[in-house]
Amino acid sequence: MTLRAVGGLTTRQIAAAYLVPEATMAQRISRAKRIIADRGLDRPGDLSSVLRVLYLVFNEGHSGDIDLASEAIRLTRTLLTMTHHPEASGLLALMLLHHARRASRFDAEGRLIALAEQNRSLWDTDLIGEGIMLLDAALARDQLGEFQVQAAIAALHADAQRVEDTDWGQIVDWYDELLELTDTPIVRLNRAVAVGEARGPAAGLALLRELDEDLPRRQAVEAHLRERSGDLRRAAELYVRAADRAGSSAERDHLLRCSARLHDAR
């Protein structure tokens, strides 16, 4: 309900974030409204829930609405000054490290640019430096949480001067830590990508076979790994299928361009 009323997200966007049907999320929001109407708000919210809401607001803004992402960062800064909790530091670090790449995520025509193809000279080194400083301070308190782990993964990407310099082995190690903290299909999907980069596409594809085929972005991940393995025909087909389920027009156009590129290469 906070995402809807405060963050301004649509019911469809919230449902996608929680991987549930839109009708199911609409029922949950209606139920939350009734509970609040009956009981009121007479106690502080749970910190982990607040962090989760801010994380989802940022993710939605990171997909295109820069003002929304900036607002999520502002609110997280405020929350950190109020709580001084290491997970609040971890979340702020994660946001800053992702936000540092905003200038390189789209070209002049508004087309999405994948991380591996971004011009890293456009990354905001001040934001990266602040993010890493926050992360180091949080990790030093030895109260590891999922946002600190995600920030550590983002920091490894930010630290690589070239995509070839990315320490995928260490990224896999951090995903192993993340699985211990929150074992979700999305974490396993992202870990499959990292394993595919660190140990070869066959290893990543083997992990994908353990995941539901209807999982969002699964087909896009499989397409990428199939392309790396040399199976260009299958990869091109999967890029098209992934485009049909893309969460935004920019993502859909990017996936269709990937498919067209492979068709031209064959």
Coordinates of C-alpha atoms in Angstrom, one line a residue:
M1 CA 0.0 0.0 0.0
T2 CA 2.9 2.3 0.7
L3 CA 4.3 1.7 -2.8
R4 CA 0.8 2.6 -4.2
A5 CA 0.0 5.6 -2.0
V6 CA 3.4 7.1 -1.4
G7 CA 5.6 5.8 -4.1
G8 CA 3.0 6.4 -6.8
L9 CA 3.5 2.9 -8.4
T10 CA 0.6 1.3 -10.2
T11 CA -0.9 -1.9 -9.0
R12 CA 0.6 -3.6 -12.1
Q13 CA 4.1 -2.4 -11.3
I14 CA 3.8 -3.5 -7.7
A15 CA 2.5 -6.9 -8.7
A16 CA 5.5 -7.3 -11.1
A17 CA 7.9 -6.4 -8.3
Y18 CA 6.4 -9.1 -6.1
L19 CA 6.0 -11.6 -8.9
V20 CA 2.2 -12.1 -8.3
P21 CA -0.8 -11.5 -10.6
E22 CA -2.2 -8.0 -10.7
A23 CA -5.5 -9.1 -9.3
T24 CA -3.8 -10.7 -6.4
M25 CA -1.9 -7.5 -5.6
A26 CA -5.1 -5.4 -5.9
Q27 CA -6.7 -7.6 -3.3
R28 CA -3.7 -7.3 -1.0
I29 CA -3.8 -3.5 -1.3
S30 CA -7.6 -3.4 -0.6
R31 CA -7.1 -5.6 2.4
A32 CA -4.3 -3.3 3.7
K33 CA -6.6 -0.3 3.4
R34 CA -9.3 -2.0 5.4
I35 CA -6.8 -3.0 8.1
I36 CA -5.5 0.6 8.5
A37 CA -9.0 2.0 8.5
D38 CA -9.9 -0.3 11.3
R39 CA -6.7 -0.1 13.4
G40 CA -5.0 3.1 12.5
L41 CA -1.3 3.7 12.6
D42 CA -0.2 3.9 16.2
R43 CA 3.3 2.4 16.1
P44 CA 6.6 2.7 14.1
G45 CA 6.9 0.6 11.0
D46 CA 9.2 -2.4 10.7
L47 CA 12.6 -1.2 9.4
S48 CA 13.0 -4.2 7.0
S49 CA 9.6 -3.4 5.5
V50 CA 10.6 0.3 5.0
L51 CA 13.9 -0.7 3.4
R52 CA 12.0 -3.0 1.1
V53 CA 9.6 -0.3 0.0
L54 CA 12.4 2.1 -0.7
Y55 CA 14.3 -0.5 -2.7
L56 CA 11.3 -1.2 -4.9
V57 CA 10.6 2.5 -5.4
F58 CA 14.2 2.9 -6.5
N59 CA 14.1 -0.1 -8.8
E60 CA 11.0 1.3 -10.5
G61 CA 12.7 4.7 -10.9
H62 CA 15.9 3.1 -12.1
S63 CA 14.0 1.6 -15.0
G64 CA 13.5 5.1 -16.4
D65 CA 12.0 7.7 -14.0
I66 CA 15.1 9.4 -12.7
D67 CA 13.1 11.7 -10.3
L68 CA 11.6 8.7 -8.6
A69 CA 15.0 7.1 -8.2
S70 CA 16.4 10.3 -6.7
E71 CA 13.5 10.6 -4.3
A72 CA 14.2 7.0 -3.1
I73 CA 17.8 7.9 -2.5
R74 CA 16.8 11.1 -0.6
L75 CA 14.4 9.1 1.6
T76 CA 17.0 6.4 2.3
R77 CA 19.6 9.1 3.3
T78 CA 17.0 10.4 5.8
L79 CA 16.3 6.9 7.1
L80 CA 20.0 6.3 7.6
T81 CA 20.4 9.4 9.7
M82 CA 17.5 8.2 11.9
T83 CA 18.5 4.6 12.3
H84 CA 22.3 4.3 11.6
H85 CA 21.5 0.7 10.7
P86 CA 24.0 -1.2 8.6
E87 CA 21.3 -2.4 6.2
A88 CA 20.2 1.2 5.6
S89 CA 23.8 2.0 4.8
G90 CA 23.9 -1.1 2.5
L91 CA 20.7 0.0 0.7
L92 CA 21.9 3.5 0.2
A93 CA 25.3 2.2 -1.1
L94 CA 23.4 -0.1 -3.5
M95 CA 21.3 2.8 -4.8
L96 CA 24.3 5.1 -5.3
L97 CA 26.3 2.5 -7.1
H98 CA 23.4 1.8 -9.5
H99 CA 22.5 5.5 -9.9
A100 CA 26.1 6.3 -10.7
R101 CA 25.6 4.5 -14.1
R102 CA 22.5 6.4 -15.1
A103 CA 24.2 8.6 -17.7
S104 CA 25.4 5.5 -19.6
R105 CA 22.2 3.4 -19.5
F106 CA 20.5 5.0 -22.5
D107 CA 21.9 6.3 -25.8
A108 CA 20.9 9.6 -27.4
E109 CA 17.8 7.9 -29.0
G110 CA 16.6 6.6 -25.7
R111 CA 17.7 3.0 -26.4
L112 CA 18.7 0.8 -23.5
I113 CA 22.4 0.0 -23.2
A114 CA 23.4 -3.2 -21.5
L115 CA 26.0 -3.0 -18.6
A116 CA 28.6 -4.8 -20.7
E117 CA 28.3 -2.2 -23.5
Q118 CA 28.1 1.0 -21.4
N119 CA 30.7 3.8 -21.7
R120 CA 32.2 3.5 -18.2
S121 CA 33.8 6.9 -18.5
L122 CA 30.3 8.3 -18.0
W123 CA 29.9 6.7 -14.6
D124 CA 29.8 9.1 -11.7
T125 CA 32.9 8.3 -9.7
D126 CA 31.8 10.5 -6.8
L127 CA 28.7 8.4 -6.3
I128 CA 30.7 5.2 -6.7
G129 CA 33.2 6.4 -4.1
E130 CA 30.5 7.4 -1.6
G131 CA 28.7 4.1 -2.2
I132 CA 31.8 2.0 -1.5
M133 CA 32.6 4.1 1.6
L134 CA 29.1 3.4 3.0
L135 CA 29.4 -0.3 2.1
D136 CA 32.8 -0.7 3.8
A137 CA 31.6 1.0 7.0
A138 CA 28.5 -1.2 7.0
L139 CA 30.4 -4.5 6.4
A140 CA 32.8 -3.5 9.2
R141 CA 30.0 -3.8 11.7
D142 CA 29.7 -7.5 11.0
Q143 CA 25.9 -7.5 10.7
L144 CA 25.6 -8.8 7.1
G145 CA 22.3 -8.3 5.3
E146 CA 20.9 -8.7 1.8
F147 CA 21.3 -5.1 0.8
Q148 CA 24.9 -5.0 1.9
V149 CA 25.5 -8.1 -0.2
Q150 CA 23.8 -6.7 -3.2
A151 CA 25.8 -3.5 -2.8
A152 CA 29.0 -5.6 -2.7
I153 CA 28.1 -7.2 -6.0
A154 CA 27.3 -3.7 -7.5
A155 CA 30.7 -2.5 -6.2
L156 CA 32.5 -5.2 -8.0
H157 CA 30.9 -4.2 -11.2
A158 CA 31.7 -0.5 -10.5
D159 CA 35.3 -1.3 -9.7
A160 CA 36.0 -2.9 -13.1
Q161 CA 37.5 -0.4 -15.5
R162 CA 36.5 -2.7 -18.4
V163 CA 33.8 -5.4 -18.6
E164 CA 36.7 -8.0 -19.1
D165 CA 38.1 -7.0 -15.7
T166 CA 34.9 -7.9 -13.8
D167 CA 35.7 -10.4 -10.9
W168 CA 32.9 -12.8 -11.7
G169 CA 34.3 -15.4 -9.3
Q170 CA 34.0 -13.0 -6.3
I171 CA 30.5 -12.1 -7.6
V172 CA 29.5 -15.7 -7.4
D173 CA 30.8 -15.9 -3.9
W174 CA 28.6 -13.0 -2.9
Y175 CA 25.6 -14.5 -4.6
D176 CA 26.2 -17.6 -2.4
E177 CA 26.1 -15.3 0.6
L178 CA 22.9 -13.8 -0.7
L179 CA 21.3 -17.2 -1.1
E180 CA 22.0 -17.9 2.6
L181 CA 20.1 -14.7 3.5
T182 CA 17.3 -14.7 1.0
D183 CA 16.8 -17.8 -1.3
T184 CA 14.5 -16.5 -4.0
P185 CA 14.1 -17.4 -7.7
I186 CA 15.4 -14.0 -8.7
V187 CA 18.6 -14.4 -6.7
R188 CA 19.1 -17.9 -8.3
L189 CA 18.5 -16.4 -11.7
N190 CA 21.1 -13.7 -11.2
R191 CA 23.5 -16.2 -9.7
A192 CA 23.1 -18.3 -12.9
V193 CA 24.2 -15.3 -14.9
A194 CA 27.3 -14.8 -12.7
V195 CA 28.1 -18.6 -12.8
G196 CA 27.8 -18.5 -16.6
E197 CA 30.3 -15.7 -16.7
A198 CA 32.7 -17.2 -14.2
R199 CA 32.6 -20.9 -15.2
G200 CA 31.2 -20.8 -18.7
P201 CA 27.7 -20.7 -20.3
A202 CA 27.1 -24.4 -19.9
A203 CA 27.4 -24.1 -16.1
G204 CA 24.9 -21.2 -16.1
L205 CA 22.5 -23.0 -18.4
A206 CA 22.6 -26.0 -16.0
L207 CA 21.4 -23.8 -13.2
L208 CA 18.7 -22.3 -15.3
R209 CA 17.1 -25.7 -15.8
E210 CA 16.3 -25.7 -12.1
L211 CA 14.2 -22.6 -12.4
D212 CA 10.6 -22.1 -13.5
E213 CA 10.4 -21.2 -17.2
D214 CA 7.8 -18.5 -16.4
L215 CA 10.2 -16.6 -14.1
P216 CA 10.6 -13.0 -15.3
R217 CA 13.8 -12.4 -17.3
R218 CA 14.6 -16.2 -17.4
Q219 CA 14.3 -16.3 -21.2
A220 CA 16.5 -13.2 -21.6
V221 CA 19.1 -14.8 -19.4
E222 CA 19.0 -18.1 -21.3
A223 CA 19.2 -16.1 -24.6
H224 CA 22.4 -14.4 -23.4
L225 CA 24.0 -17.7 -22.2
R226 CA 22.9 -19.5 -25.5
E227 CA 24.6 -16.7 -27.4
R228 CA 27.8 -17.0 -25.4
S229 CA 27.8 -20.8 -26.1
G230 CA 27.5 -20.2 -29.8
D231 CA 23.9 -21.4 -30.3
L232 CA 22.9 -18.2 -32.1
R233 CA 19.7 -19.6 -33.7
R234 CA 18.2 -20.6 -30.3
A235 CA 19.4 -17.4 -28.7
A236 CA 17.7 -15.2 -31.3
E237 CA 14.4 -17.1 -30.8
L238 CA 14.7 -16.6 -27.0
Y239 CA 15.4 -12.9 -27.3
V240 CA 12.1 -12.5 -29.2
R241 CA 10.2 -14.5 -26.6
A242 CA 11.8 -12.5 -23.8
A243 CA 10.8 -9.3 -25.6
D244 CA 7.2 -10.3 -25.5
R245 CA 7.4 -10.4 -21.7
A246 CA 9.6 -7.3 -21.2
G247 CA 8.7 -4.9 -18.4
S248 CA 9.2 -1.8 -20.5
S249 CA 9.3 -0.6 -24.1
A250 CA 13.0 0.2 -23.8
E251 CA 13.8 -3.4 -22.6
R252 CA 11.6 -4.9 -25.3
D253 CA 13.4 -2.9 -28.0
H254 CA 16.8 -3.9 -26.6
L255 CA 15.9 -7.6 -26.7
L256 CA 14.5 -7.3 -30.2
R257 CA 17.7 -5.6 -31.3
C258 CA 19.7 -8.4 -29.8
S259 CA 17.7 -10.9 -31.8
A260 CA 18.1 -9.0 -35.0
R261 CA 21.9 -8.7 -34.4
L262 CA 22.1 -12.5 -34.2
H263 CA 20.1 -13.0 -37.3
D264 CA 22.4 -10.7 -39.2
A265 CA 25.5 -12.6 -37.8
R266 CA 24.2 -16.0 -39.1

